[in-house]
Structure formats: structure tokens, C-alpha cells
Amino acid sequence: MTTITLKLRLYPTSNQANLLDATMEQYQLASNLVSNYYFEHSFKPKQSDLQKSLYHLIRDKFGLKAQMTQSSFKTVLARYKTVNTQLGRKPYKYLDSKSGKWVLVKRNLDWLQKPIQFHRPQCDLVSVRDWSFVKNQLSINTLGTREKMNFTAKGFEEYLDKGKLGTAKLVKSQGHYFLHVSCTLDNPKFEKGILKHVVGLDRGLRFLTTVYDEQGNTSFVSGKNVIAKRRKFKKLRQQLQSKGTKSAKRRLKAINQRENRWMSDINHQVTKTLVDTYGTGTVFTIEDLTNVRFATEKVSKHHRYEQVSWAFYQFEQFLTYKAELQGSTVVKVDAHYTSQRCPKCGSIDKSARNHGTHEYHCEYCGYTSNDDRIGAINIQLLGTNWVTDKSTSFKQVKSNEE
């Protein structure tokens, strides 16, 4: 099963809009109160503990209905769980003065210095209890009454009848109201017995994606225009920051949101093209980039932002759910030596890769190719090893690194 999020746009009347605003605002305040309590009690209370201590207080103080009150507890606990996971993925790194070595310390919620705050008005709504479809309209609970309003589901219409709809999040963006609905789909299960393709994907900035498949076909998604556009966003952002006025700050916020939407759109386009091209029964193999960083010191400070950052994790998420919907799968493999190993003779040589000319030349067998293509070939080989239950990492056979 795969869970995706459906984005429904709401069209409330002016009175309904006021009710939605009031509901989201009170839910936000209630969530902050719960967050403060959870932080002050060292992250120990469970949902049942929060209910015993805060249920009647929240209902009386913020006017939330019973189900919304329960949802505020779940919202806070889920947010802390997410932050805890994020902290665990990014250990604290420091240089030990005695040993002269870098030390990684795993982090958790104890590293937080203040409670998590919910700055954006929102509200989580439980299916049927808080929202439902009634004769081509959407029925939503508010602080006052349950309101029916028109909606559109552009691009998501096919999923409204296919999947199981669950909890939804009510949000307001750019003056418009949206309901983000979780939808669980019974997608075709991937089976190795019906395997059709094994595809290696090397992600980067010069080429957002370099693709290599089992037939030896190679394709590149250029990042040149992406870098240029991000450079424009950066320049505009710097100009607005230098002004420092209220209008400049509002404009700055809008620019940031626009850049994020644009990046998401690029990732959607690339991943959709990949899944549509290869279809059912495909193993998309990517590197596990956890704790992998781009070497910023090798890029000039002026160009550092746009050349060493991209939403690679988002790309991975988009590719994963799109592949699962098609009966395909995504496999993450060890990133070590994928850009240093010769795919022809298997030798590993760091100096074989020329970053200036973007060329890989093996001094042992003479094999030469584009360095990004080399990475995609090696990743594809690791994907093939996964299919055949062989080792999914390379061992250092030969090396000129020293």
C-alpha cells in the first residue's frame, strides 16, 4: 500500500472563511499549549497523559470540539517524533582537541532548548468525524457549525474513489484555503519475478539525474538552467534582505515559497518522466545520501548556495511513491566508490576522475567515460546485485588514493 496526499482547494463563502480562520487559529494556539506542556515534562507524557491533564482545559479555553482536541495531542506528538528523527539523522560534529579527530554525537529531543512552536494556523481533521463528502460538496467541522462548501481536486480526481481517505490538514496559503487529505492506495506489489528493468540514478547538480539502465542506455537531466534560476533567486533575496523593510520581508517570504514550489515542480516532472518511461516492474537504484554532504570548500563562495544544494530527499520521496503506484520499487545502496570504480575492470582509483573535464579515465584498462555516467553505471550494478541477492557494496580492490 502507498499513502499519498491529495490537495483539495476549498471555495468557502465569506462567513465560512471566517469560521475556518477562527478554527485554525484556535487549533494552532491549542497545539502550542500542548507543545509547551510536553516540553516542560521532558517529552515523557503519552497521548493518554495529555488527555487527562489538558483535555478539559483545551476545550474550555479554545472552544475545540472533542475530536479536534484529541487531534491536537496527535499533532504535537507527531511533530516531536519527526523532529527527533531529523535530529538523529544529523549528529553533532566536533573536533576533539586531544585526539585531533572529528567526533559525531547522536542527537535527540534533549538537545531542544525551547518548545516547538506552531507558527502557521492549521487544523487536523479526522475523516467522517470532522470532514466528509456530501453530494459533490465538502462538509467540514468548525468551531461553530459543520459547513458545506464547494471544492476542486485538480489532478487528484482519480484518487478520490480509488483510495482510502484518512486524516486531513486544513491550511491557508496565499489567501486560499486547502484541505490536504491522506489517501492510502492498494498499488500493485513489486515482485522480482516480473522484473523488467534495473535503472541506476546518479544525482547531482551539474546533472540533476544521470540515468543508466540494463540495456546500456544513458540519459542526462541537465542542471544548468536550474543553477541559473537559483542564482537569480539568490540575487533577488540578497537585494530584499539589504533593504530590511516590512514590504521587503513580505516579498522575501513570497520569494522563498515560490522557489520551493518551483523546486518541487522540477522534482515532480523528473520523477514522473522516469516512472512513465520505465513503467511496471522496475528497480530504481539510488545512492543512500544520509550523512553525505557536498564539499562546499571546493566551490567558490559566490556560487556555493546554488551549486551545492538541492531537494534530493524530496526527489527520493516523489520517486518512491510514484514507483510504488506503478508496481515498481526504489532501492537505496551504499554510496561509497560509485564515482571511483571502473565499471569495466572493477579497479577503484580516486584520481581517475577529473572534476575539471568531468571525465573518468581508468589507468588499468583504459576505459574512459563521463564521470556522472560512471556513477550511474555503478549504481545500476549495485541494483542488479540487489535483485540477484548479491552484495550491494563495493570493496576496495585497487587504489591510488595514497
XYZ file of C-alpha atoms in Angstrom:
402
model
C 0.000 0.000 0.000
C 1.090 3.553 -0.715
C -0.059 6.732 1.022
C -0.167 9.985 -0.916
C -1.568 13.425 -0.125
C -4.447 14.853 -2.151
C -4.627 18.634 -2.380
C -8.211 19.930 -2.467
C -8.911 23.632 -2.903
C -11.904 24.959 -0.973
C -14.272 27.748 -2.013
C -15.940 28.979 1.216
C -18.285 31.933 1.480
C -17.026 34.962 3.426
C -18.799 33.751 6.575
C -17.405 30.240 6.143
C -13.916 31.680 5.594
C -14.162 33.490 8.944
C -15.168 30.227 10.633
C -12.253 28.386 9.032
C -9.823 31.114 10.109
C -11.088 31.017 13.688
C -10.904 27.217 13.812
C -7.322 27.086 12.512
C -6.206 29.874 14.846
C -7.628 28.215 17.959
C -6.205 24.846 16.917
C -2.787 26.471 16.494
C -2.959 28.036 19.964
C -4.075 24.737 21.471
C -1.202 22.896 19.789
C 1.296 25.402 21.182
C -0.120 24.936 24.678
C 0.233 21.153 24.351
C 3.756 21.557 22.980
C 4.801 23.706 25.937
C 3.400 21.130 28.365
C 5.134 18.258 26.567
C 8.461 20.129 26.583
C 8.200 21.099 30.248
C 7.563 17.455 31.175
C 10.706 16.235 29.379
C 8.877 14.638 26.440
C 7.518 11.841 28.631
C 3.699 12.228 28.509
C 1.812 9.847 26.227
C -1.404 10.828 24.466
C -3.447 9.379 27.337
C -1.457 11.511 29.805
C -2.022 14.642 27.739
C -5.729 13.878 27.592
C -6.013 13.529 31.377
C -4.119 16.762 32.020
C -5.217 19.059 29.181
C -8.453 17.800 27.601
C -10.944 19.939 29.540
C -8.596 22.945 29.634
C -8.293 22.996 25.835
C -11.991 22.507 25.247
C -12.895 25.329 27.644
C -10.143 27.742 26.636
C -10.127 27.329 22.852
C -13.626 26.021 22.125
C -12.402 22.993 20.178
C -14.718 20.048 19.738
C -13.867 16.663 21.247
C -12.246 15.143 18.165
C -10.235 18.288 17.380
C -8.936 18.316 20.943
C -7.736 14.736 20.578
C -6.196 15.611 17.220
C -4.183 18.457 18.756
C -2.445 15.895 21.002
C -1.638 13.696 17.999
C -0.392 16.692 16.004
C 2.086 17.692 18.711
C 3.348 14.163 19.336
C 3.799 13.584 15.601
C 5.766 16.823 15.212
C 8.129 15.937 18.051
C 8.584 12.453 16.626
C 9.546 13.961 13.260
C 11.989 16.412 14.845
C 13.533 13.586 16.863
C 14.106 11.619 13.653
C 15.632 14.659 11.955
C 17.978 15.266 14.867
C 19.046 11.629 14.782
C 19.948 11.919 11.105
C 22.176 14.948 11.712
C 24.633 14.182 14.521
C 26.534 16.952 16.253
C 30.080 17.061 14.896
C 33.072 18.498 16.728
C 36.860 18.240 16.609
C 38.317 16.540 19.671
C 41.221 18.666 20.937
C 43.024 15.659 22.431
C 42.794 13.113 19.623
C 42.569 15.616 16.779
C 39.731 13.554 15.272
C 36.197 14.505 14.385
C 33.592 13.093 16.762
C 29.915 12.504 15.945
C 27.385 12.681 18.773
C 23.874 11.415 18.075
C 21.214 13.953 18.972
C 17.665 13.580 20.277
C 14.898 15.773 21.715
C 17.021 16.591 24.773
C 19.006 18.908 22.513
C 15.988 21.206 22.064
C 16.365 24.459 24.003
C 12.737 25.541 23.711
C 9.355 24.014 22.817
C 8.394 23.522 19.196
C 6.032 26.281 18.106
C 3.274 26.086 15.502
C 3.513 29.402 13.679
C 1.067 28.660 10.888
C -2.680 28.435 11.575
C -3.847 24.918 10.714
C -6.153 22.162 11.849
C -6.062 18.366 11.554
C -9.447 16.851 10.732
C -10.431 13.197 11.110
C -12.333 11.599 8.240
C -16.112 11.336 8.774
C -15.896 12.784 12.292
C -14.604 16.175 11.091
C -14.922 16.114 7.316
C -16.697 14.160 4.575
C -18.118 14.438 1.067
C -21.819 15.262 0.775
C -23.364 15.448 -2.711
C -20.282 16.801 -4.528
C -19.542 19.205 -1.681
C -17.162 19.075 1.254
C -18.597 19.075 4.767
C -16.168 20.408 7.408
C -16.418 20.885 11.156
C -15.646 24.362 12.511
C -15.792 25.901 15.968
C -19.428 26.715 15.406
C -21.269 24.512 12.934
C -20.483 21.928 10.281
C -20.262 23.764 6.953
C -20.713 22.541 3.374
C -18.653 24.197 0.641
C -17.550 23.669 -2.947
C -14.107 22.319 -3.775
C -11.873 21.244 -6.665
C -9.324 18.417 -6.777
C -7.314 19.318 -9.876
C -5.037 16.428 -10.766
C -6.313 14.226 -7.928
C -9.810 13.361 -9.140
C -8.919 9.745 -9.994
C -7.823 9.032 -6.411
C -10.999 10.213 -4.671
C -12.788 6.956 -5.480
C -9.749 4.643 -5.613
C -8.145 5.028 -2.220
C -8.996 5.043 1.462
C -9.199 8.645 2.667
C -7.978 9.478 6.152
C -6.928 12.440 8.282
C -6.815 15.793 6.503
C -4.993 19.028 7.273
C -6.791 22.338 6.783
C -4.403 25.141 5.763
C -4.495 28.619 4.261
C -1.951 29.710 1.653
C -1.793 32.937 -0.339
C -5.345 33.781 0.773
C -6.733 30.445 -0.439
C -7.985 27.503 1.614
C -6.806 23.929 1.063
C -7.524 20.539 2.544
C -4.576 18.123 2.327
C -6.068 14.639 2.546
C -4.072 11.452 3.164
C -5.057 8.726 0.712
C -3.982 5.080 1.011
C -3.915 3.147 -2.262
C -3.691 -0.591 -2.934
C -0.923 -0.373 -5.522
C 0.477 -3.385 -7.426
C 3.112 -5.177 -5.349
C 6.611 -5.291 -6.812
C 7.892 -8.801 -7.449
C 11.353 -9.771 -8.664
C 9.746 -12.479 -10.805
C 8.219 -9.877 -13.130
C 11.325 -7.668 -13.255
C 11.638 -5.657 -16.461
C 14.265 -3.000 -15.781
C 17.072 -2.174 -13.370
C 17.884 1.534 -13.519
C 20.762 3.376 -11.861
C 20.243 7.045 -10.946
C 23.188 9.292 -10.082
C 22.006 12.571 -8.539
C 23.987 15.784 -8.639
C 23.918 19.485 -9.521
C 25.577 19.623 -12.946
C 23.134 16.916 -13.973
C 20.173 16.613 -11.624
C 19.905 12.987 -12.657
C 22.079 10.720 -14.795
C 20.191 7.578 -15.797
C 21.677 4.243 -16.870
C 19.640 1.075 -17.472
C 20.289 -2.615 -18.093
C 20.294 -2.073 -21.859
C 23.200 0.363 -21.624
C 21.019 3.395 -22.384
C 22.168 6.634 -20.757
C 20.241 9.877 -20.363
C 21.023 13.132 -18.573
C 18.791 15.737 -16.918
C 20.808 18.940 -17.140
C 21.043 21.167 -14.096
C 22.411 24.175 -15.978
C 19.133 26.085 -16.150
C 18.345 25.081 -12.572
C 21.605 26.579 -11.291
C 20.986 29.765 -13.286
C 17.475 30.196 -11.906
C 18.556 29.525 -8.329
C 21.245 32.168 -8.819
C 18.516 34.661 -9.765
C 16.509 33.751 -6.670
C 19.610 34.212 -4.540
C 20.392 37.645 -6.036
C 16.815 38.853 -5.536
C 16.824 37.529 -1.980
C 20.045 39.417 -1.196
C 18.572 42.658 -2.577
C 15.471 42.315 -0.411
C 17.497 41.424 2.682
C 19.640 44.517 2.261
C 16.534 46.741 2.309
C 15.151 45.279 5.517
C 11.744 46.986 5.228
C 8.459 45.296 6.134
C 7.391 45.167 2.500
C 10.772 43.666 1.576
C 10.348 40.975 4.243
C 6.895 40.117 2.930
C 8.310 39.935 -0.569
C 11.197 37.805 0.699
C 8.787 35.287 2.222
C 6.857 35.064 -1.046
C 10.099 34.541 -2.997
C 11.155 31.697 -0.721
C 7.801 29.970 -1.148
C 7.985 30.446 -4.916
C 11.453 28.885 -5.083
C 10.324 25.906 -3.004
C 7.286 25.361 -5.230
C 9.474 25.565 -8.315
C 11.951 23.029 -6.918
C 9.075 20.672 -6.059
C 7.700 21.027 -9.580
C 11.086 20.123 -11.110
C 11.336 17.041 -8.889
C 7.782 16.047 -9.801
C 8.491 16.375 -13.531
C 11.735 14.394 -13.450
C 10.401 11.550 -11.281
C 7.161 11.300 -13.276
C 9.120 11.063 -16.533
C 11.321 8.306 -15.109
C 8.388 6.236 -13.857
C 6.364 6.730 -17.060
C 9.378 5.810 -19.202
C 10.201 2.511 -17.490
C 6.765 1.518 -16.166
C 5.874 -1.552 -14.094
C 8.478 -3.972 -12.744
C 11.382 -1.533 -12.489
C 14.045 -1.310 -9.802
C 15.150 2.313 -9.497
C 18.503 2.279 -7.700
C 19.758 5.400 -5.919
C 22.563 6.180 -3.523
C 21.855 6.449 0.185
C 22.826 10.091 0.783
C 22.244 10.003 4.551
C 25.038 11.992 6.245
C 26.581 12.686 2.815
C 27.402 16.333 2.174
C 28.675 18.234 -0.837
C 32.181 19.625 -0.468
C 31.410 23.340 -0.189
C 35.063 24.258 0.180
C 35.627 23.183 -3.451
C 33.105 25.723 -4.743
C 33.605 29.470 -4.756
C 31.655 31.264 -2.026
C 29.792 33.319 -4.621
C 28.323 30.196 -6.261
C 28.164 27.929 -3.240
C 24.430 28.119 -2.469
C 23.042 27.241 -5.884
C 25.681 24.636 -6.731
C 25.779 22.506 -3.609
C 22.145 22.264 -2.567
C 19.034 20.657 -3.974
C 15.982 18.890 -2.560
C 17.399 15.385 -3.076
C 15.391 13.865 -0.224
C 12.197 15.223 -1.749
C 13.257 13.737 -5.096
C 13.644 10.377 -3.353
C 10.187 10.653 -1.757
C 8.498 11.568 -5.046
C 10.248 8.777 -6.936
C 9.386 6.213 -4.254
C 5.641 6.782 -4.142
C 5.328 7.193 -7.919
C 7.245 3.955 -8.486
C 5.137 2.056 -5.948
C 1.946 3.200 -7.645
C 3.240 1.604 -10.851
C 4.275 -1.677 -9.236
C 7.966 -0.739 -9.206
C 10.339 -0.099 -6.320
C 13.207 2.138 -5.192
C 16.348 0.624 -3.668
C 18.990 2.640 -1.789
C 22.567 1.395 -1.963
C 25.901 2.313 -0.394
C 27.335 5.479 -1.971
C 30.997 4.524 -1.384
C 33.209 4.306 -4.512
C 30.367 4.722 -7.030
C 32.265 7.598 -8.671
C 35.713 5.996 -8.306
C 35.201 2.425 -9.514
C 35.851 1.397 -13.103
C 32.749 -0.485 -14.314
C 34.844 -2.471 -16.793
C 37.744 -3.855 -14.725
C 36.494 -3.110 -11.197
C 39.528 -1.124 -10.050
C 38.940 1.755 -7.647
C 41.005 4.878 -8.153
C 40.105 8.295 -6.789
C 42.490 10.055 -9.178
C 40.791 8.515 -12.228
C 38.058 11.120 -12.029
C 38.870 14.544 -13.449
C 36.434 17.075 -11.956
C 37.592 19.795 -14.342
C 36.814 17.915 -17.557
C 34.107 15.718 -15.975
C 35.832 12.652 -17.345
C 36.737 9.295 -15.831
C 39.810 7.515 -17.206
C 40.941 4.153 -15.799
C 44.713 3.744 -15.970
C 44.419 -0.037 -15.532
C 42.235 -0.884 -18.530
C 41.975 2.460 -20.331
C 38.186 2.738 -20.032
C 37.010 6.340 -20.434
C 33.602 7.890 -19.968
C 31.691 10.823 -18.489
C 32.189 10.846 -14.709
C 28.456 11.189 -13.938
C 27.735 8.276 -16.255
C 30.301 6.180 -14.372
C 28.384 6.818 -11.164
C 25.072 5.803 -12.738
C 26.608 2.595 -14.172
C 27.997 1.556 -10.793
C 24.709 2.343 -9.049
C 22.876 0.266 -11.654
C 25.273 -2.620 -10.987
C 24.507 -2.410 -7.255
C 20.818 -2.539 -8.117
C 21.431 -5.676 -10.198
C 23.300 -7.192 -7.239
C 20.299 -6.443 -5.032
C 17.982 -8.232 -7.463
C 20.234 -11.297 -7.503
C 20.770 -11.150 -3.710
C 24.458 -10.404 -4.040
C 26.491 -7.833 -2.118
C 25.223 -4.274 -2.568
C 28.513 -2.513 -1.825
C 31.897 -2.325 -3.477
C 35.115 -3.443 -1.842
C 38.289 -1.515 -2.465
C 40.321 -3.759 -4.774
C 42.915 -1.371 -6.184
C 43.548 2.191 -5.204
C 45.871 5.087 -5.936
C 44.408 7.268 -3.179
C 47.570 7.329 -1.075
